[in-house]
């Protein structure tokens, strides 16, 4: 990952974007060409998908963002008190960094200056967020890493000698399967020193009705977000999906432990994708799996931490007890 741009308070680092485009084509070829059909949710987030996700976060039904915001607003100072000072703040999947502002402000109050290292797949999001943050906070320096989580994590240690507070918020962990989450938290632990902390935002198991409306909202924003995957195939790979042939589906499975998202074919069709030089046949009722959003109980959060040789130092819930922010420290 070459260092691509420098200014006194902002630097960014980017991985090879050609490789990323190839991997989208590969994922579409593999995912639509085998059973059960699937498209990986990491491809939701092109510019249009990122904007739709920002709109999801504002929806009345999508309680996750508000619940986490409430926790961070109330407890940011308490979280920071439990971290070594000074600390570098890193964030996996930072997006617009809106949710991070409370942490940034608490850290600037505590230590005056702060290095913030956001990791996100979207370069444009990183740039926009950095500009807004730098305009608002003197004393802040940003090194943004435009990459997938794993590359970002590998790079983090090189970016600072200070202890790190690694924030992984927004229930982004939910988009991993339980097995992948265990593995990934283990990977974060490997990138942590003895004084580092991991701040994890996790959506909790709850009533299926609340979950279904959060992932199948009345305005249809989540449906557009989901179908944006097909729009991307059309725009980037010369696909011929008719979006009207597909409906959004959100189903609660695993006893409230997972919301499964996908697209259901409403009309038999054959779809050509020029970049793959391949056509895919779909029958009415065929399903393309697009995302899992896994939910945890509090004991499950503790055992996730424990399996990675971490312990829950403290955890905070919102007033409706829907969402949990947990501070994890090495054993
Ligand atoms: C980013 N991620 C945590 C969201 C979630 O809740 O699983 C993505 C999302 N998918 C549909 N709505 C929101």
Short mmCIF file of C-alpha atoms and ligand atoms in Angstrom, two decimals:
data_model
loop_
_atom_site.label_atom_id
_atom_site.label_comp_id
_atom_site.label_asym_id
_atom_site.label_seq_id
_atom_site.Cartn_x
_atom_site.Cartn_y
_atom_site.Cartn_z
CA UNK A 1 0.00 0.00 0.00
CA UNK A 2 1.86 3.12 -1.13
CA UNK A 3 1.41 6.39 0.75
CA UNK A 4 -0.54 8.33 -1.86
CA UNK A 5 -0.97 11.82 -0.44
CA UNK A 6 0.38 13.93 2.39
CA UNK A 7 -0.60 17.24 3.98
CA UNK A 8 0.38 18.49 7.44
CA UNK A 9 -2.72 17.08 9.17
CA UNK A 10 -4.00 14.54 6.65
CA UNK A 11 -2.47 11.57 4.90
CA UNK A 12 -4.13 8.67 3.20
CA UNK A 13 -3.02 5.28 2.08
CA UNK A 14 -4.79 3.23 -0.55
CA UNK A 15 -4.72 -0.33 -1.79
CA UNK A 16 -4.79 -1.32 -5.47
CA UNK A 17 -8.23 -0.41 -6.83
CA UNK A 18 -7.86 -2.56 -9.96
CA UNK A 19 -7.64 -5.61 -7.77
CA UNK A 20 -10.84 -4.51 -6.07
CA UNK A 21 -12.74 -4.19 -9.37
CA UNK A 22 -11.52 -7.61 -10.43
CA UNK A 23 -12.65 -9.06 -7.18
CA UNK A 24 -16.20 -7.68 -7.70
CA UNK A 25 -16.37 -9.41 -11.09
CA UNK A 26 -15.00 -12.58 -9.53
CA UNK A 27 -17.49 -12.44 -6.66
CA UNK A 28 -20.40 -11.98 -9.06
CA UNK A 29 -19.19 -14.84 -11.27
CA UNK A 30 -18.75 -17.16 -8.29
CA UNK A 31 -21.81 -16.01 -6.33
CA UNK A 32 -24.37 -16.12 -9.15
CA UNK A 33 -22.83 -19.16 -10.78
CA UNK A 34 -23.19 -21.53 -7.83
CA UNK A 35 -25.93 -22.72 -5.46
CA UNK A 36 -27.08 -21.29 -3.12
CA UNK A 37 -26.73 -18.00 -4.99
CA UNK A 38 -25.17 -15.13 -3.14
CA UNK A 39 -23.47 -11.75 -3.50
CA UNK A 40 -21.11 -10.57 -0.73
CA UNK A 41 -22.41 -7.63 1.31
CA UNK A 42 -19.06 -5.82 1.21
CA UNK A 43 -19.99 -4.78 -2.33
CA UNK A 44 -22.99 -2.77 -1.10
CA UNK A 45 -20.77 0.24 -0.51
CA UNK A 46 -20.06 2.06 -3.75
CA UNK A 47 -20.85 5.81 -3.67
CA UNK A 48 -24.62 5.23 -4.17
CA UNK A 49 -24.70 2.35 -1.67
CA UNK A 50 -22.83 4.38 0.94
CA UNK A 51 -25.34 7.22 0.55
CA UNK A 52 -28.23 4.76 0.90
CA UNK A 53 -26.65 3.31 4.02
CA UNK A 54 -26.38 6.82 5.51
CA UNK A 55 -30.13 7.19 4.78
CA UNK A 56 -30.84 3.82 6.48
CA UNK A 57 -29.13 5.13 9.62
CA UNK A 58 -31.69 7.97 9.74
CA UNK A 59 -34.74 5.72 9.38
CA UNK A 60 -37.18 5.55 12.30
CA UNK A 61 -37.13 1.73 12.17
CA UNK A 62 -33.34 1.38 12.10
CA UNK A 63 -32.71 1.81 15.83
CA UNK A 64 -29.05 0.64 15.78
CA UNK A 65 -27.40 3.97 14.94
CA UNK A 66 -29.47 5.97 17.40
CA UNK A 67 -28.95 3.43 20.19
CA UNK A 68 -25.19 3.43 19.72
CA UNK A 69 -25.18 7.22 19.47
CA UNK A 70 -27.03 7.43 22.78
CA UNK A 71 -24.46 5.17 24.44
CA UNK A 72 -21.49 7.09 23.08
CA UNK A 73 -23.03 10.46 23.95
CA UNK A 74 -23.64 9.37 27.52
CA UNK A 75 -20.49 7.37 28.14
CA UNK A 76 -17.67 8.63 25.89
CA UNK A 77 -15.78 10.14 28.84
CA UNK A 78 -16.16 6.94 30.88
CA UNK A 79 -14.88 4.91 27.94
CA UNK A 80 -11.84 7.15 27.53
CA UNK A 81 -11.11 7.07 31.27
CA UNK A 82 -10.55 3.34 30.95
CA UNK A 83 -7.94 3.77 28.19
CA UNK A 84 -4.28 4.70 28.59
CA UNK A 85 -3.38 8.36 27.84
CA UNK A 86 -2.25 9.41 25.30
CA UNK A 87 -3.83 6.96 22.91
CA UNK A 88 -4.24 6.77 19.12
CA UNK A 89 -7.81 6.21 17.96
CA UNK A 90 -8.19 3.72 15.12
CA UNK A 91 -11.54 2.83 13.60
CA UNK A 92 -12.51 -0.11 11.41
CA UNK A 93 -15.29 0.64 8.91
CA UNK A 94 -15.36 4.32 9.82
CA UNK A 95 -17.83 5.46 7.10
CA UNK A 96 -18.75 9.10 7.68
CA UNK A 97 -17.12 8.96 11.16
CA UNK A 98 -20.26 10.57 12.61
CA UNK A 99 -20.49 8.04 15.43
CA UNK A 100 -16.84 8.61 16.27
CA UNK A 101 -17.18 12.31 17.01
CA UNK A 102 -18.11 11.72 20.64
CA UNK A 103 -14.95 9.64 21.11
CA UNK A 104 -12.80 12.20 19.30
CA UNK A 105 -14.18 15.00 21.45
CA UNK A 106 -13.68 13.03 24.69
CA UNK A 107 -10.11 12.17 23.66
CA UNK A 108 -9.30 15.77 22.73
CA UNK A 109 -10.66 16.86 26.12
CA UNK A 110 -8.48 14.28 27.85
CA UNK A 111 -5.24 14.63 25.90
CA UNK A 112 -5.37 17.85 23.82
CA UNK A 113 -4.05 16.24 20.62
CA UNK A 114 -5.18 13.12 18.81
CA UNK A 115 -4.11 10.94 15.92
CA UNK A 116 -7.14 9.28 14.27
CA UNK A 117 -6.64 6.36 11.88
CA UNK A 118 -9.92 5.50 10.11
CA UNK A 119 -10.01 2.36 7.96
CA UNK A 120 -12.73 2.16 5.31
CA UNK A 121 -13.20 0.64 1.91
CA UNK A 122 -14.53 3.90 0.42
CA UNK A 123 -11.86 6.50 -0.37
CA UNK A 124 -14.44 9.19 -1.07
CA UNK A 125 -16.05 8.61 2.35
CA UNK A 126 -12.65 8.84 4.05
CA UNK A 127 -11.81 12.11 2.29
CA UNK A 128 -15.18 13.69 3.03
CA UNK A 129 -15.14 12.61 6.65
CA UNK A 130 -11.54 13.78 7.15
CA UNK A 131 -12.27 17.21 5.71
CA UNK A 132 -15.26 17.69 7.98
CA UNK A 133 -13.40 16.48 11.08
CA UNK A 134 -10.28 18.55 10.45
CA UNK A 135 -12.40 21.66 9.99
CA UNK A 136 -14.13 21.03 13.32
CA UNK A 137 -11.25 19.88 15.55
CA UNK A 138 -7.93 21.60 15.99
CA UNK A 139 -5.45 19.20 17.56
CA UNK A 140 -6.62 16.34 15.32
CA UNK A 141 -4.38 14.59 12.78
CA UNK A 142 -5.74 11.92 10.46
CA UNK A 143 -4.08 9.07 8.61
CA UNK A 144 -6.82 7.37 6.60
CA UNK A 145 -6.43 3.83 5.30
CA UNK A 146 -8.57 3.00 2.25
CA UNK A 147 -8.73 -0.77 2.40
CA UNK A 148 -10.63 -3.77 3.60
CA UNK A 149 -10.40 -4.47 7.33
CA UNK A 150 -7.68 -7.09 7.17
CA UNK A 151 -5.22 -4.94 5.20
CA UNK A 152 -6.04 -1.99 7.42
CA UNK A 153 -5.36 -3.98 10.58
CA UNK A 154 -2.05 -5.18 9.22
CA UNK A 155 -1.09 -1.58 8.57
CA UNK A 156 -2.26 -0.10 11.90
CA UNK A 157 0.77 -1.03 13.97
CA UNK A 158 3.01 0.91 11.54
CA UNK A 159 0.98 4.08 12.00
CA UNK A 160 1.55 4.74 15.69
CA UNK A 161 3.82 3.98 18.62
CA UNK A 162 1.17 4.98 21.15
CA UNK A 163 -1.32 2.53 22.64
CA UNK A 164 -4.37 2.15 20.41
CA UNK A 165 -8.07 2.35 21.04
CA UNK A 166 -9.50 0.35 18.13
CA UNK A 167 -13.16 1.16 17.57
CA UNK A 168 -15.27 -1.31 15.62
CA UNK A 169 -18.68 0.24 15.90
CA UNK A 170 -22.05 0.24 14.16
CA UNK A 171 -22.54 -3.50 14.70
CA UNK A 172 -20.31 -4.05 11.68
CA UNK A 173 -19.29 -7.29 13.36
CA UNK A 174 -22.85 -8.45 12.64
CA UNK A 175 -22.08 -8.77 8.94
CA UNK A 176 -19.67 -11.60 9.71
CA UNK A 177 -20.93 -15.08 10.53
CA UNK A 178 -20.34 -16.11 14.16
CA UNK A 179 -17.35 -18.21 13.08
CA UNK A 180 -15.84 -15.40 11.01
CA UNK A 181 -16.42 -12.96 13.88
CA UNK A 182 -14.49 -15.21 16.27
CA UNK A 183 -11.69 -15.48 13.76
CA UNK A 184 -11.65 -11.76 13.02
CA UNK A 185 -11.70 -10.64 16.67
CA UNK A 186 -8.75 -13.03 17.12
CA UNK A 187 -7.02 -11.17 14.26
CA UNK A 188 -7.67 -7.82 15.95
CA UNK A 189 -6.27 -9.26 19.19
CA UNK A 190 -3.10 -10.24 17.32
CA UNK A 191 -2.70 -6.62 16.20
CA UNK A 192 -3.14 -5.36 19.81
CA UNK A 193 -0.48 -4.68 22.39
CA UNK A 194 -1.03 -5.18 26.13
CA UNK A 195 -2.25 -1.57 26.61
CA UNK A 196 -4.53 -1.46 23.59
CA UNK A 197 -8.31 -1.60 23.86
CA UNK A 198 -11.03 -2.74 21.46
CA UNK A 199 -14.34 -0.87 21.54
CA UNK A 200 -17.00 -3.05 20.00
CA UNK A 201 -20.52 -1.88 19.05
CA UNK A 202 -22.83 -4.92 18.90
CA UNK A 203 -26.54 -5.23 18.15
CA UNK A 204 -28.31 -7.46 20.68
CA UNK A 205 -30.77 -10.32 20.07
CA UNK A 206 -34.34 -9.12 20.23
CA UNK A 207 -37.95 -9.54 19.15
CA UNK A 208 -38.25 -10.61 15.50
CA UNK A 209 -40.82 -7.89 14.69
CA UNK A 210 -38.41 -5.13 15.70
CA UNK A 211 -35.69 -6.71 13.57
CA UNK A 212 -37.84 -7.22 10.49
CA UNK A 213 -38.99 -3.60 10.43
CA UNK A 214 -35.41 -2.38 10.93
CA UNK A 215 -34.33 -4.32 7.81
CA UNK A 216 -37.50 -3.89 5.72
CA UNK A 217 -38.45 -0.29 6.31
CA UNK A 218 -41.70 1.33 5.21
CA UNK A 219 -39.99 3.79 2.82
CA UNK A 220 -38.15 1.01 0.99
CA UNK A 221 -34.68 2.51 1.55
CA UNK A 222 -33.21 -0.85 2.62
CA UNK A 223 -34.78 -2.44 -0.47
CA UNK A 224 -32.99 0.12 -2.68
CA UNK A 225 -29.75 -0.47 -0.77
CA UNK A 226 -30.08 -4.22 -1.36
CA UNK A 227 -30.97 -3.85 -5.06
CA UNK A 228 -28.04 -1.48 -5.52
CA UNK A 229 -25.93 -4.63 -5.83
CA UNK A 230 -27.75 -5.46 -9.05
CA UNK A 231 -27.45 -1.83 -10.19
CA UNK A 232 -23.69 -2.11 -9.62
CA UNK A 233 -23.50 -5.25 -11.72
CA UNK A 234 -25.36 -3.37 -14.48
CA UNK A 235 -23.20 -0.23 -14.21
CA UNK A 236 -19.79 -1.79 -13.67
CA UNK A 237 -20.00 -5.14 -15.38
CA UNK A 238 -22.48 -4.49 -18.19
CA UNK A 239 -25.21 -6.56 -16.52
CA UNK A 240 -28.80 -6.53 -17.74
CA UNK A 241 -30.73 -6.96 -14.51
CA UNK A 242 -34.20 -5.43 -14.55
CA UNK A 243 -34.48 -4.25 -10.94
CA UNK A 244 -38.29 -4.48 -11.13
CA UNK A 245 -37.93 -8.28 -11.45
CA UNK A 246 -36.51 -8.52 -7.92
CA UNK A 247 -37.94 -8.00 -4.44
CA UNK A 248 -36.11 -7.30 -1.24
CA UNK A 249 -36.50 -9.90 1.54
CA UNK A 250 -35.50 -9.63 5.22
CA UNK A 251 -36.07 -12.75 7.36
CA UNK A 252 -35.26 -13.37 11.00
CA UNK A 253 -33.64 -16.76 11.55
CA UNK A 254 -31.58 -18.54 14.21
CA UNK A 255 -34.03 -17.67 17.03
CA UNK A 256 -33.60 -13.91 16.63
CA UNK A 257 -29.85 -14.31 16.26
CA UNK A 258 -29.63 -13.31 12.62
CA UNK A 259 -31.41 -11.26 9.98
CA UNK A 260 -30.93 -12.72 6.54
CA UNK A 261 -31.23 -10.34 3.58
CA UNK A 262 -31.64 -11.30 -0.01
CA UNK A 263 -33.35 -10.69 -3.33
CA UNK A 264 -36.22 -12.84 -4.60
CA UNK A 265 -36.83 -13.23 -8.32
CA UNK A 266 -40.40 -12.21 -9.26
CA UNK A 267 -40.30 -13.28 -12.90
CA UNK A 268 -38.22 -15.95 -14.66
CA UNK A 269 -35.41 -14.26 -16.56
CA UNK A 270 -32.03 -14.74 -18.16
CA UNK A 271 -29.51 -12.02 -17.33
CA UNK A 272 -26.41 -11.41 -19.40
CA UNK A 273 -23.33 -9.89 -17.75
CA UNK A 274 -21.05 -8.60 -20.51
CA UNK A 275 -17.83 -8.33 -18.48
CA UNK A 276 -18.17 -12.01 -17.53
CA UNK A 277 -19.30 -13.05 -21.00
CA UNK A 278 -21.89 -15.13 -19.22
CA UNK A 279 -25.67 -15.34 -18.74
CA UNK A 280 -27.45 -16.43 -15.56
CA UNK A 281 -30.91 -18.04 -15.55
CA UNK A 282 -33.31 -17.35 -12.71
CA UNK A 283 -36.72 -18.89 -12.06
CA UNK A 284 -39.56 -17.17 -10.26
CA UNK A 285 -38.93 -17.49 -6.50
CA UNK A 286 -35.14 -17.94 -6.84
CA UNK A 287 -33.21 -16.29 -4.04
CA UNK A 288 -29.88 -14.44 -4.02
CA UNK A 289 -28.48 -14.17 -0.50
CA UNK A 290 -26.89 -10.74 0.02
CA UNK A 291 -26.27 -10.19 3.72
CA UNK A 292 -26.44 -11.63 7.22
CA UNK A 293 -26.78 -9.33 10.19
CA UNK A 294 -25.91 -11.40 13.25
CA UNK A 295 -27.20 -10.42 16.69
CA UNK A 296 -25.55 -11.33 19.99
CA UNK A 297 -26.64 -11.82 23.58
CA UNK A 298 -24.45 -10.29 26.30
CA UNK A 299 -23.00 -13.70 27.28
CA UNK A 300 -22.21 -14.30 23.59
CA UNK A 301 -20.25 -11.03 23.53
CA UNK A 302 -18.28 -12.20 26.59
CA UNK A 303 -17.48 -15.57 25.04
CA UNK A 304 -16.51 -13.94 21.74
CA UNK A 305 -14.03 -11.81 23.70
CA UNK A 306 -12.81 -14.75 25.77
CA UNK A 307 -12.14 -16.92 22.72
CA UNK A 308 -9.80 -14.16 21.47
CA UNK A 309 -7.99 -13.83 24.83
CA UNK A 310 -9.80 -10.59 25.57
CA UNK A 311 -12.06 -9.72 28.50
CA UNK A 312 -15.02 -7.35 28.73
CA UNK A 313 -13.64 -4.56 30.88
CA UNK A 314 -16.94 -2.69 30.84
CA UNK A 315 -20.08 -2.59 28.74
CA UNK A 316 -22.80 -0.01 28.23
CA UNK A 317 -26.37 -0.46 26.89
CA UNK A 318 -28.84 2.11 25.51
CA UNK A 319 -31.96 2.90 27.51
CA UNK A 320 -34.07 0.38 25.51
CA UNK A 321 -31.37 -2.30 26.00
CA UNK A 322 -31.23 -2.99 22.27
CA UNK A 323 -27.54 -2.32 21.64
CA UNK A 324 -24.29 -2.87 23.51
CA UNK A 325 -20.94 -1.07 23.38
CA UNK A 326 -18.25 -3.21 25.02
CA UNK A 327 -14.69 -2.21 25.91
CA UNK A 328 -12.41 -5.22 25.55
CA UNK A 329 -8.91 -5.50 27.00
CA UNK A 330 -6.26 -8.20 26.62
CA UNK A 331 -6.38 -10.88 29.36
C1 LIG B 1 -23.36 -2.11 8.25
N1 LIG B 1 -24.23 -3.09 8.92
C2 LIG B 1 -23.91 -3.16 10.35
C3 LIG B 1 -25.65 -2.92 8.67
C4 LIG B 1 -26.47 -3.95 9.48
O1 LIG B 1 -27.32 -3.53 10.24
O2 LIG B 1 -26.19 -5.15 9.38
C5 LIG B 1 -25.92 -3.05 7.19
C6 LIG B 1 -27.38 -2.98 6.87
N2 LIG B 1 -28.00 -3.79 6.05
C7 LIG B 1 -29.25 -3.45 5.96
N3 LIG B 1 -29.47 -2.42 6.78
C8 LIG B 1 -28.30 -2.10 7.33
#
